[in-house]
Tab-separated table of C-alpha atoms in Angstrom:
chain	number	residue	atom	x	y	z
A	27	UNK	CA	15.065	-3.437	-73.154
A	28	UNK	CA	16.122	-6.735	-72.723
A	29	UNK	CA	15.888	-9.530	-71.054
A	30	UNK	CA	19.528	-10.122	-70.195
A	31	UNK	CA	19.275	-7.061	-68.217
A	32	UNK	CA	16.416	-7.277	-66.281
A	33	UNK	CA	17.219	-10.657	-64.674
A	34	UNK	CA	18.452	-10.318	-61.346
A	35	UNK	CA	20.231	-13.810	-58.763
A	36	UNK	CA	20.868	-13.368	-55.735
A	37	UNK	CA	22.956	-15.416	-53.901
A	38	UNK	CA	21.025	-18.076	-51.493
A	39	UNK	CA	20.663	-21.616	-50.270
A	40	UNK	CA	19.146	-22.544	-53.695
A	41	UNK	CA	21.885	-21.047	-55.816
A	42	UNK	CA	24.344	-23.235	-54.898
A	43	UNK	CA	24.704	-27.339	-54.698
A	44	UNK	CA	25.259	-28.205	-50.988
A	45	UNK	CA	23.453	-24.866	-49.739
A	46	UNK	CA	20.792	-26.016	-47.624
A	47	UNK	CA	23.052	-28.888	-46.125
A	48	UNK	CA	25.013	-25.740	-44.786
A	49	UNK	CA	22.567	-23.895	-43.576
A	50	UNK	CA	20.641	-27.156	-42.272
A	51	UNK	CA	23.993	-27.860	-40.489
A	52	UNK	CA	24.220	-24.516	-39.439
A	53	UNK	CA	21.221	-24.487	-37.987
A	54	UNK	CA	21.861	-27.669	-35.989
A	55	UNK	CA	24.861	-26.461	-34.513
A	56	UNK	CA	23.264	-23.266	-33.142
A	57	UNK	CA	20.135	-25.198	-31.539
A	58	UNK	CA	22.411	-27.487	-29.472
A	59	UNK	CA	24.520	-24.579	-28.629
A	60	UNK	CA	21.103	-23.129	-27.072
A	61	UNK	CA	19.948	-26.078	-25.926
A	62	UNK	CA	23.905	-26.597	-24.017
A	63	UNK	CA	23.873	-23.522	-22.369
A	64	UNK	CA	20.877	-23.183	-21.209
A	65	UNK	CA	21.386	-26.254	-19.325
A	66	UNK	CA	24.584	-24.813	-18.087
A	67	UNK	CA	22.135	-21.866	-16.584
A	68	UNK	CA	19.182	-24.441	-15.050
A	69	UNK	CA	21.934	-26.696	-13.858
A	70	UNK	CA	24.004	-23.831	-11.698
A	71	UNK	CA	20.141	-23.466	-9.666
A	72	UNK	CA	18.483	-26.900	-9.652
A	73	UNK	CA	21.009	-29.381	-8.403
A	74	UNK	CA	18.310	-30.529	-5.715
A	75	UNK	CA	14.735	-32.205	-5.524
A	76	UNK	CA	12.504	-29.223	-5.889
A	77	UNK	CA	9.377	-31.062	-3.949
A	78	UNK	CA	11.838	-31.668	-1.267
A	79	UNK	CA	12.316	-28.111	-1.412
A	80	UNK	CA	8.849	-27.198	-0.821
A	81	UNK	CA	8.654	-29.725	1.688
A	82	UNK	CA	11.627	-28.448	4.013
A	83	UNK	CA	10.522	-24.759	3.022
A	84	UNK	CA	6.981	-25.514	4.744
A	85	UNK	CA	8.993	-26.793	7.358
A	86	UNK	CA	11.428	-24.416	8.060
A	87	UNK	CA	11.204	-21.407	6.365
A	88	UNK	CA	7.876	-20.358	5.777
A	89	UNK	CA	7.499	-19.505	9.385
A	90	UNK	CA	8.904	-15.952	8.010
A	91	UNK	CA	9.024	-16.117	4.481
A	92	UNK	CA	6.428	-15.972	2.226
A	93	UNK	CA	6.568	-17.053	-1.677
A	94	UNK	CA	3.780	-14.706	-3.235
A	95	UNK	CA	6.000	-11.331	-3.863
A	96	UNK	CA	3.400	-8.656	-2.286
A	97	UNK	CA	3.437	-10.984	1.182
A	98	UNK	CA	6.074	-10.631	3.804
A	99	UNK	CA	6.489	-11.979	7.146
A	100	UNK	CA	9.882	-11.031	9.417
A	101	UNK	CA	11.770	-12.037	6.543
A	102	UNK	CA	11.173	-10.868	2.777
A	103	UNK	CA	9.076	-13.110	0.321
A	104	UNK	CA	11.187	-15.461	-1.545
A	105	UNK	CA	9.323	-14.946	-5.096
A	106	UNK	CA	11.855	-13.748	-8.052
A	107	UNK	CA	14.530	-14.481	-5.677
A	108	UNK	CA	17.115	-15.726	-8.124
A	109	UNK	CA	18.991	-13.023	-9.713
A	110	UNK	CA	17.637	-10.135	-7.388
A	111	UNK	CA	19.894	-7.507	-5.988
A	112	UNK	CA	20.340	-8.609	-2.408
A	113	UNK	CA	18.492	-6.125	-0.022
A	114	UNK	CA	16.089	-5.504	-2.519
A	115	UNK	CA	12.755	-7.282	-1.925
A	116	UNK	CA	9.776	-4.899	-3.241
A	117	UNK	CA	7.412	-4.139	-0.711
A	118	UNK	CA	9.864	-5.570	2.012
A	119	UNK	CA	11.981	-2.535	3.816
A	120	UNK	CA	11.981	-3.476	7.599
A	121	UNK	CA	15.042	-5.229	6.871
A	122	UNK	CA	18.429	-3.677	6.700
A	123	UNK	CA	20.702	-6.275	6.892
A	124	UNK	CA	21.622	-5.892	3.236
A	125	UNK	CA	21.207	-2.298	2.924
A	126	UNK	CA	23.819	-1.357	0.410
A	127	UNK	CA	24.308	-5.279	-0.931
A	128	UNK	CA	26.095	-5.137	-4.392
A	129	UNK	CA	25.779	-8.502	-5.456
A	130	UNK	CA	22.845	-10.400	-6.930
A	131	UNK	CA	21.608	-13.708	-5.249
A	132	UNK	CA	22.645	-16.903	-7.416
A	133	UNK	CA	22.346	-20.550	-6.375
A	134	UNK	CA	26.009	-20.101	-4.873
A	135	UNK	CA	25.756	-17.181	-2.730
A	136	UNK	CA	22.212	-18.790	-1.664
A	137	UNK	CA	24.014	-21.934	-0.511
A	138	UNK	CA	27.109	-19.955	1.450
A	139	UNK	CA	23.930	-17.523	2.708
A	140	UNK	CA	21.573	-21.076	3.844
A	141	UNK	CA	24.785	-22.640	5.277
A	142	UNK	CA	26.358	-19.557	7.946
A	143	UNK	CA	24.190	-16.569	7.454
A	144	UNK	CA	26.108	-14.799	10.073
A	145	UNK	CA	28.952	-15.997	8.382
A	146	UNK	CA	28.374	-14.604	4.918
A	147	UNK	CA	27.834	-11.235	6.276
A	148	UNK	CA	31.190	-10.931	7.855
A	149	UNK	CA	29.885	-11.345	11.546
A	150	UNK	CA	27.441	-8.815	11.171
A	151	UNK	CA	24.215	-9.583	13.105
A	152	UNK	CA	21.198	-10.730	11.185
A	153	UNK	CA	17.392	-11.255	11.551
A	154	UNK	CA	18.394	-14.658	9.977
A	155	UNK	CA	19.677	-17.384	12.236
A	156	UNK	CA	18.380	-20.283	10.948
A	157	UNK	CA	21.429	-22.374	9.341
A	158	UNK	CA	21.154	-25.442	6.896
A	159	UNK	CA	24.132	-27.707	7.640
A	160	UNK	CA	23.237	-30.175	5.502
A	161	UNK	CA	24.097	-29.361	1.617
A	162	UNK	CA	21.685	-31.646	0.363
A	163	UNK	CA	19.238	-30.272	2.121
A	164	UNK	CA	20.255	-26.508	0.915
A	165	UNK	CA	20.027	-27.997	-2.575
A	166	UNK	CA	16.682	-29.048	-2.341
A	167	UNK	CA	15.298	-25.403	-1.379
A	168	UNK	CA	17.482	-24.124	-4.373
A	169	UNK	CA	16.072	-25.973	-6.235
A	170	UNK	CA	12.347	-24.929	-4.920
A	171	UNK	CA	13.349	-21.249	-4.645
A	172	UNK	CA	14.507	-21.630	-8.220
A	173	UNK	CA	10.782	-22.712	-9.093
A	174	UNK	CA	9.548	-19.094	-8.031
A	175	UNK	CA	10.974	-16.719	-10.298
């Protein structure tokens, strides 16, 4: 046998001049791709001061919701709120406001729901009447709510 044919190359960064400047670019390019969008994703739910959050939260809100997920009050806990099918609090069926809710809740349809809950629901009545006027003040519990999924 010889040797000629029992050598095998395959092709690779090493085989070629230039090959691990490619891939090195390569590389580089794909990490700030990851690192861009995923600060596309945290920037669509914290636009506001998260401690402010907790802050108004305490103040306002925690008179019937709760943030650990097996506690309710009147309203549903607020833990793993961000990207949860509307209506669909585990452990939390008094409520049927948003029986039959198709959407999932994202730091836009929480800031139309903070701002005119009524109003987001097309009139229909609600357990929750508490409005946020202020935007920067619905930014701020965004940003908390976003802190508890």
């Amino acid at each position: 046998m010889s040797e000629e044919g029992a050598t095998t190359t395959t092709a690779g960064p090493r085989s070629s001049p230039g090959g691990w400047q490619r891939l090195c670019r390569t590389a580089t390019a794909l990490a700030g791709c990851l690192v861009l969008i995923g600060y596309a994703v945290a920037s669509e739910q914290v636009n506001g001061s998260a401690a402010r959050g907790r802050r108004l939260f305490v103040e306002q809100c925690a008179v019937c919701h709760e943030t650990a997920p097996e506690f309710h009050k009147d309203g549903p806990s607020l833990a793993g709120v961000f990207d949860r099918k509307a209506g669909s609090a585990p452990y939390f069926t008094g409520y049927k406001g948003l029986r039959g809710a198709t959407f999932v809740w994202t730091a836009e349809r929480l800031d139309a729901w903070l701002s005119d809950p009524r109003g987001f629901l097309g009139g229909r009545d609600t357990r929750m009447t508490a409005q946020v006027k202020d935007a920067a003040q619905r930014a701020d519990l965004i940003a908390y709510l976003a802190t508890l999924n």
